Short mmCIF file of C-alpha atoms in Angstrom, two decimals:
data_model
loop_
_atom_site.label_atom_id
_atom_site.label_comp_id
_atom_site.label_asym_id
_atom_site.label_seq_id
_atom_site.Cartn_x
_atom_site.Cartn_y
_atom_site.Cartn_z
CA UNK A 1 59.14 40.24 9.99
CA UNK A 2 61.52 38.57 7.67
CA UNK A 3 60.99 39.10 3.88
CA UNK A 4 60.63 35.43 3.35
CA UNK A 5 57.97 35.08 6.09
CA UNK A 6 56.18 38.20 4.65
CA UNK A 7 56.03 36.82 1.24
CA UNK A 8 54.74 33.36 2.72
CA UNK A 9 51.88 35.33 4.50
CA UNK A 10 51.06 37.14 1.14
CA UNK A 11 50.96 33.98 -0.52
CA UNK A 12 48.69 32.29 1.96
CA UNK A 13 46.25 35.23 1.90
CA UNK A 14 46.23 35.16 -1.97
CA UNK A 15 45.71 31.34 -1.85
CA UNK A 16 42.78 31.75 0.65
CA UNK A 17 41.13 34.46 -1.43
CA UNK A 18 41.56 32.21 -4.68
CA UNK A 19 40.27 29.16 -2.64
CA UNK A 20 37.19 31.23 -1.52
CA UNK A 21 36.51 32.30 -4.96
CA UNK A 22 36.80 28.83 -6.48
CA UNK A 23 34.52 27.50 -3.53
CA UNK A 24 31.88 29.98 -4.23
CA UNK A 25 32.02 29.49 -7.95
CA UNK A 26 31.71 25.76 -7.28
CA UNK A 27 28.51 26.29 -5.27
CA UNK A 28 26.42 27.04 -8.35
CA UNK A 29 26.41 26.00 -11.98
CA UNK A 30 25.10 27.37 -15.20
CA UNK A 31 23.30 24.73 -17.29
CA UNK A 32 22.94 24.86 -21.17
CA UNK A 33 20.68 23.16 -23.48
CA UNK A 34 22.42 20.18 -25.22
CA UNK A 35 22.04 20.26 -29.05
CA UNK A 36 20.10 17.62 -30.96
CA UNK A 37 19.45 16.75 -34.42
CA UNK A 38 15.99 16.67 -36.09
CA UNK A 39 15.18 13.13 -35.25
CA UNK A 40 15.24 13.78 -31.58
CA UNK A 41 11.64 14.69 -30.93
CA UNK A 42 9.51 13.31 -27.92
CA UNK A 43 6.64 14.19 -25.72
CA UNK A 44 9.26 13.97 -22.91
CA UNK A 45 12.20 12.09 -21.36
CA UNK A 46 11.78 10.08 -18.23
CA UNK A 47 15.21 8.76 -17.57
CA UNK A 48 18.92 9.08 -18.52
CA UNK A 49 22.25 7.56 -17.88
CA UNK A 50 25.79 8.82 -18.78
CA UNK A 51 28.54 6.42 -17.98
CA UNK A 52 30.91 8.86 -19.77
CA UNK A 53 30.92 12.57 -20.81
CA UNK A 54 30.51 11.49 -24.57
CA UNK A 55 27.90 8.91 -24.16
CA UNK A 56 24.45 8.86 -22.64
CA UNK A 57 21.23 7.05 -23.13
CA UNK A 58 17.86 8.65 -22.39
CA UNK A 59 14.44 7.13 -22.51
CA UNK A 60 11.08 8.67 -23.50
CA UNK A 61 7.98 8.49 -25.77
CA UNK A 62 6.75 10.06 -28.98
CA UNK A 63 3.05 9.76 -28.76
CA UNK A 64 2.17 6.04 -27.90
CA UNK A 65 5.73 4.87 -28.92
CA UNK A 66 8.57 4.33 -26.51
CA UNK A 67 11.87 5.70 -27.73
CA UNK A 68 15.42 5.90 -26.70
CA UNK A 69 17.87 8.79 -27.63
CA UNK A 70 21.69 8.56 -27.69
CA UNK A 71 24.21 11.43 -26.91
CA UNK A 72 27.42 10.90 -28.96
CA UNK A 73 29.42 13.73 -27.39
CA UNK A 74 28.18 16.38 -29.78
CA UNK A 75 24.41 15.96 -30.25
CA UNK A 76 21.50 13.92 -29.18
CA UNK A 77 19.80 11.49 -31.87
CA UNK A 78 17.07 9.06 -32.06
CA UNK A 79 18.60 5.65 -31.10
CA UNK A 80 17.47 2.00 -31.88
CA UNK A 81 13.91 1.28 -31.37
CA UNK A 82 12.88 -0.16 -27.80
CA UNK A 83 9.54 -1.89 -27.02
CA UNK A 84 6.45 -1.74 -29.28
CA UNK A 85 4.01 0.82 -30.03
CA UNK A 86 1.20 1.30 -27.36
CA UNK A 87 2.82 -1.49 -25.33
CA UNK A 88 5.76 -0.27 -23.21
CA UNK A 89 6.30 2.54 -20.53
CA UNK A 90 10.11 3.24 -19.90
CA UNK A 91 10.90 4.39 -16.52
CA UNK A 92 14.40 3.92 -15.54
CA UNK A 93 17.80 3.29 -16.96
CA UNK A 94 21.36 2.48 -15.68
CA UNK A 95 24.45 2.22 -17.93
CA UNK A 96 27.74 0.34 -16.98
CA UNK A 97 29.33 1.41 -20.16
CA UNK A 98 28.35 2.45 -23.63
CA UNK A 99 27.92 -1.19 -24.58
CA UNK A 100 25.84 -2.27 -21.48
CA UNK A 101 22.58 -0.59 -20.17
CA UNK A 102 19.47 -1.99 -18.52
CA UNK A 103 16.18 -0.17 -18.91
CA UNK A 104 13.17 -0.91 -17.04
CA UNK A 105 9.53 -0.17 -17.09
CA UNK A 106 6.19 -2.18 -17.83
CA UNK A 107 4.22 -3.71 -20.67
CA UNK A 108 0.59 -2.93 -20.96
CA UNK A 109 -0.55 -5.45 -23.50
CA UNK A 110 1.43 -8.20 -21.79
CA UNK A 111 -0.96 -7.99 -18.84
CA UNK A 112 0.60 -4.90 -17.12
CA UNK A 113 3.91 -6.80 -16.41
CA UNK A 114 7.13 -5.55 -15.22
CA UNK A 115 9.63 -5.29 -18.04
CA UNK A 116 13.19 -4.95 -18.86
CA UNK A 117 15.50 -4.27 -21.75
CA UNK A 118 19.37 -4.76 -22.39
CA UNK A 119 21.34 -2.45 -24.56
CA UNK A 120 24.54 -3.99 -26.28
CA UNK A 121 25.86 -0.82 -27.80
CA UNK A 122 23.72 -0.96 -31.09
CA UNK A 123 20.30 -2.65 -30.19
CA UNK A 124 17.98 -3.45 -27.46
CA UNK A 125 16.84 -7.03 -26.57
CA UNK A 126 13.86 -7.68 -24.29
CA UNK A 127 14.45 -9.60 -21.10
CA UNK A 128 12.04 -11.54 -18.90
CA UNK A 129 11.59 -9.45 -15.63
CA UNK A 130 10.43 -11.20 -12.38
CA UNK A 131 6.64 -10.67 -11.74
CA UNK A 132 5.17 -11.43 -8.38
CA UNK A 133 1.57 -10.89 -9.56
CA UNK A 134 -0.14 -12.15 -12.73
CA UNK A 135 -1.07 -8.27 -13.49
CA UNK A 136 -0.25 -4.79 -12.41
CA UNK A 137 3.41 -5.11 -11.98
CA UNK A 138 5.89 -2.24 -12.70
CA UNK A 139 9.50 -1.36 -12.58
CA UNK A 140 10.23 2.34 -11.93
CA UNK A 141 13.98 2.48 -11.55
CA UNK A 142 17.21 0.49 -11.64
CA UNK A 143 20.97 0.94 -10.66
CA UNK A 144 23.65 -1.28 -11.86
CA UNK A 145 26.84 -1.62 -9.82
CA UNK A 146 28.23 -3.88 -12.58
CA UNK A 147 27.12 -5.93 -15.50
CA UNK A 148 26.36 -8.76 -13.12
CA UNK A 149 24.53 -6.89 -10.45
CA UNK A 150 21.64 -4.54 -11.01
CA UNK A 151 18.80 -3.67 -8.53
CA UNK A 152 15.24 -2.65 -9.74
CA UNK A 153 12.46 -1.44 -7.79
CA UNK A 154 8.72 -0.69 -8.42
CA UNK A 155 5.48 -2.14 -7.26
CA UNK A 156 2.98 -4.91 -7.83
CA UNK A 157 -0.59 -5.45 -7.00
CA UNK A 158 -3.04 -8.51 -7.01
CA UNK A 159 -6.07 -6.32 -6.91
CA UNK A 160 -6.16 -4.71 -10.44
CA UNK A 161 -4.01 -1.70 -9.44
CA UNK A 162 -5.26 -1.17 -5.88
CA UNK A 163 -3.34 -2.16 -2.74
CA UNK A 164 0.21 -1.73 -4.21
CA UNK A 165 3.23 -3.23 -2.56
CA UNK A 166 6.77 -2.58 -2.93
CA UNK A 167 8.69 -4.78 -5.47
CA UNK A 168 12.49 -5.17 -5.73
CA UNK A 169 14.44 -7.72 -8.04
CA UNK A 170 18.01 -8.20 -8.87
CA UNK A 171 19.79 -8.91 -12.32
CA UNK A 172 22.85 -11.17 -12.18
CA UNK A 173 23.81 -10.87 -15.77
CA UNK A 174 21.43 -13.44 -16.99
CA UNK A 175 18.16 -13.77 -15.03
CA UNK A 176 15.92 -11.57 -12.81
CA UNK A 177 15.23 -12.77 -9.14
CA UNK A 178 12.64 -11.32 -6.93
CA UNK A 179 13.58 -10.05 -3.59
CA UNK A 180 10.94 -9.70 -0.98
CA UNK A 181 10.26 -6.32 0.56
CA UNK A 182 8.64 -7.39 3.86
CA UNK A 183 7.87 -5.81 7.10
CA UNK A 184 6.62 -7.28 10.48
CA UNK A 185 3.19 -7.70 8.99
CA UNK A 186 4.37 -9.17 5.49
CA UNK A 187 4.80 -7.25 2.19
CA UNK A 188 5.27 -3.69 2.52
CA UNK A 189 2.47 -1.44 0.88
CA UNK A 190 3.72 1.44 -1.30
CA UNK A 191 5.46 2.17 -4.55
CA UNK A 192 9.23 2.43 -4.83
CA UNK A 193 10.23 5.09 -7.33
CA UNK A 194 13.91 5.42 -7.24
CA UNK A 195 17.12 3.20 -6.19
CA UNK A 196 20.75 3.79 -5.49
CA UNK A 197 23.62 1.54 -4.42
CA UNK A 198 26.99 2.35 -2.90
CA UNK A 199 27.87 -1.45 -3.54
CA UNK A 200 26.13 -4.76 -3.94
CA UNK A 201 25.58 -5.14 -0.27
CA UNK A 202 24.30 -1.50 0.36
CA UNK A 203 21.37 -0.03 -1.50
CA UNK A 204 18.53 2.29 -0.61
CA UNK A 205 15.03 2.72 -2.45
CA UNK A 206 12.51 5.33 -1.83
CA UNK A 207 9.09 6.21 -3.11
CA UNK A 208 6.24 8.29 -1.56
CA UNK A 209 6.55 8.10 2.21
CA UNK A 210 8.38 4.73 1.93
CA UNK A 211 12.17 4.03 2.36
CA UNK A 212 13.79 0.46 2.40
CA UNK A 213 17.33 -0.59 2.57
CA UNK A 214 19.09 -3.57 1.19
CA UNK A 215 22.10 -5.06 3.33
CA UNK A 216 23.32 -7.79 0.86
CA UNK A 217 20.75 -10.29 2.16
CA UNK A 218 17.44 -8.65 2.45
CA UNK A 219 15.17 -5.50 2.03
CA UNK A 220 13.82 -3.85 5.35
CA UNK A 221 11.46 -0.86 5.59
CA UNK A 222 13.08 2.05 7.31
CA UNK A 223 11.46 4.89 9.45
CA UNK A 224 11.36 8.45 8.00
CA UNK A 225 11.07 11.82 9.84
CA UNK A 226 7.45 12.88 10.14
CA UNK A 227 6.95 15.54 7.31
CA UNK A 228 3.41 16.99 6.33
CA UNK A 229 2.68 15.42 2.91
CA UNK A 230 6.31 14.13 2.48
CA UNK A 231 7.03 12.29 -0.76
CA UNK A 232 10.41 11.13 -1.82
CA UNK A 233 11.32 10.94 -5.51
CA UNK A 234 14.93 10.56 -5.88
CA UNK A 235 17.99 9.05 -3.90
CA UNK A 236 21.59 8.93 -4.25
CA UNK A 237 24.31 7.12 -2.26
CA UNK A 238 27.95 7.66 -1.42
CA UNK A 239 30.64 6.06 0.89
CA UNK A 240 29.05 7.50 4.17
CA UNK A 241 25.37 7.45 3.51
CA UNK A 242 22.68 8.41 1.19
CA UNK A 243 20.60 11.55 0.33
CA UNK A 244 16.84 11.49 -0.76
CA UNK A 245 14.96 14.37 -2.11
CA UNK A 246 11.31 14.99 -2.90
CA UNK A 247 8.42 17.29 -1.77
CA UNK A 248 6.10 18.27 1.20
CA UNK A 249 3.04 19.97 1.46
CA UNK A 250 2.42 23.41 3.11
CA UNK A 251 -0.67 25.40 3.44
CA UNK A 252 -0.28 27.21 0.28
CA UNK A 253 1.77 24.93 -2.07
CA UNK A 254 4.41 22.25 -2.52
CA UNK A 255 7.90 22.60 -0.81
CA UNK A 256 11.29 20.99 -1.15
CA UNK A 257 12.28 17.97 0.97
CA UNK A 258 15.88 16.61 1.61
CA UNK A 259 16.58 13.78 3.94
CA UNK A 260 19.85 11.81 4.73
CA UNK A 261 20.68 8.30 5.73
CA UNK A 262 23.69 7.63 7.80
CA UNK A 263 23.55 3.82 8.09
CA UNK A 264 21.25 3.73 10.99
CA UNK A 265 18.41 6.29 10.52
CA UNK A 266 16.86 8.87 8.34
CA UNK A 267 16.92 12.61 9.33
CA UNK A 268 16.15 15.93 7.76
CA UNK A 269 19.05 17.13 5.86
CA UNK A 270 17.93 20.75 6.06
CA UNK A 271 14.79 22.47 7.07
CA UNK A 272 11.77 21.58 5.03
CA UNK A 273 11.36 24.20 2.24
CA UNK A 274 15.11 25.37 2.49
CA UNK A 275 15.38 24.85 -1.32
CA UNK A 276 12.24 26.79 -2.28
CA UNK A 277 12.49 29.27 -5.12
CA UNK A 278 11.65 32.77 -3.65
CA UNK A 279 9.15 33.73 -6.23
CA UNK A 280 7.53 30.20 -6.78
CA UNK A 281 4.09 28.95 -5.82
CA UNK A 282 5.55 25.34 -5.81
CA UNK A 283 8.99 24.11 -5.75
CA UNK A 284 9.44 20.46 -6.92
CA UNK A 285 12.59 18.21 -6.59
CA UNK A 286 12.57 15.00 -8.84
CA UNK A 287 15.99 13.56 -8.90
CA UNK A 288 19.39 13.95 -7.01
CA UNK A 289 23.12 13.07 -7.26
CA UNK A 290 25.72 13.46 -4.42
CA UNK A 291 29.26 13.01 -4.82
CA UNK A 292 29.32 13.15 -0.98
CA UNK A 293 26.99 14.43 1.78
CA UNK A 294 28.28 17.92 1.37
CA UNK A 295 27.96 18.15 -2.37
CA UNK A 296 24.69 17.30 -4.01
CA UNK A 297 22.79 18.43 -7.14
CA UNK A 298 18.89 18.27 -7.60
CA UNK A 299 16.76 18.94 -10.56
CA UNK A 300 12.97 19.53 -10.95
CA UNK A 301 10.92 22.45 -11.59
CA UNK A 302 9.40 25.58 -9.85
CA UNK A 303 6.05 27.09 -10.68
CA UNK A 304 4.70 30.46 -10.94
CA UNK A 305 1.09 31.32 -11.04
CA UNK A 306 1.11 31.03 -14.85
CA UNK A 307 3.83 28.76 -15.99
CA UNK A 308 6.52 26.33 -14.85
CA UNK A 309 10.23 26.36 -15.36
CA UNK A 310 13.41 24.16 -14.98
CA UNK A 311 15.02 24.03 -11.75
CA UNK A 312 18.73 22.96 -10.60
CA UNK A 313 20.09 23.57 -7.22
CA UNK A 314 23.51 22.69 -5.46
CA UNK A 315 23.93 21.73 -1.78
CA UNK A 316 27.24 22.92 -0.58
CA UNK A 317 27.15 21.51 2.91
CA UNK A 318 25.31 24.28 4.46
CA UNK A 319 22.62 25.58 2.12
CA UNK A 320 20.95 25.03 -1.10
CA UNK A 321 21.82 27.33 -3.97
CA UNK A 322 19.88 27.90 -7.08
CA UNK A 323 21.78 27.08 -10.36
CA UNK A 324 21.00 28.89 -13.67
CA UNK A 325 19.05 26.68 -16.07
CA UNK A 326 17.33 27.45 -19.41
CA UNK A 327 13.63 26.92 -19.92
CA UNK A 328 13.44 27.06 -23.91
CA UNK A 329 10.20 27.76 -25.62
CA UNK A 330 6.84 28.89 -24.13
CA UNK A 331 5.34 25.80 -22.78
CA UNK A 332 5.75 24.30 -19.34
CA UNK A 333 9.13 22.90 -18.23
CA UNK A 334 10.18 20.09 -15.84
CA UNK A 335 13.57 18.31 -15.35
CA UNK A 336 12.66 14.64 -14.35
CA UNK A 337 15.84 12.85 -14.35
CA UNK A 338 19.61 13.30 -13.59
CA UNK A 339 22.83 11.54 -14.29
CA UNK A 340 26.37 12.82 -13.33
CA UNK A 341 29.23 11.02 -15.07
CA UNK A 342 31.49 9.12 -12.57
CA UNK A 343 34.80 10.88 -11.74
CA UNK A 344 33.65 14.22 -13.13
CA UNK A 345 31.51 17.21 -12.19
CA UNK A 346 29.48 16.79 -15.36
CA UNK A 347 25.71 16.33 -14.86
CA UNK A 348 23.07 15.68 -17.49
CA UNK A 349 19.33 16.44 -16.71
CA UNK A 350 16.44 15.42 -19.09
CA UNK A 351 12.72 16.31 -18.98
CA UNK A 352 9.95 17.81 -20.99
CA UNK A 353 8.72 21.22 -22.21
CA UNK A 354 5.05 20.27 -22.95
CA UNK A 355 3.81 18.62 -26.17
CA UNK A 356 5.75 16.93 -28.91
CA UNK A 357 8.85 18.81 -29.92
CA UNK A 358 12.64 18.82 -29.49
CA UNK A 359 13.79 16.84 -26.54
CA UNK A 360 14.83 18.75 -23.43
CA UNK A 361 18.42 17.76 -22.16
CA UNK A 362 20.65 20.20 -20.14
CA UNK A 363 24.01 19.91 -18.93
CA UNK A 364 26.06 21.93 -16.48
#
């Protein structure tokens, strides 16, 4: 064997070893608690959006008052006031940039109406959302493709909270317009909790045992695999499809559930419960982000017999691997929402630790 070829083979072996090492390291992540100042206290955080590594907005509440918090690249702080005390619930947020974010939720004292707010970089302004019923409307999630195209989903009811139906509406930069979610028998029953869009003509929304797709013209319900107690809580879309995560029911507890959409049908991404934490009584997934079908991050919680703890896991294309996440303090812990900055591997998760105190935000 010539010396040059021998050197080439050695280099190839070294490169393979390095690549294997990098791949193994990339399969898991270590999350750390993000610092905050003394103004950043809340009962919990319900939503977060990070258009850049140095800017995030998160939504939450402190007692009866809805609040927003801003990450400036070094710490979290209380941001401009949003909504009114005892009036608003903040459920979802999507930021196009540091100067353009949409938040959605509902107003109790305005007749339980769907509500939305616009962030301009320094303050929030209230928008008039679309409400198909006179009462019991709620928006639970929003996704902005641009400042002139945002999809929001939730539910409405004409029977004082009973008989809920799926709600979808679109923001064009100036007004909200309702989008019927109809099946063969009319309005689709259920609640939509999460929405993701690969483009203005391709979105997926999920909630409970319901999934619906937007093709640029209309929303249509979609069939899901039969799973015992299947409940979908989060969804993420990429170029070739979408991944949704949630929970399923087993004989002794709650298990993880992941499903994928390939443009034609939903199927199990991996066996039900494949992301379960070994020592857990329950393992719960709440939110997901996927750069592609073979690279996803989920967050949620796992429960022991006496407490609950933060959870993040990574899908590497063949299995779910548990990340390292802190659970500060002695109370219960849960990561409820996730935002991964476009073009980076940086993800930010927010949630609660039980009781009013420092906000819980972690970054990998």
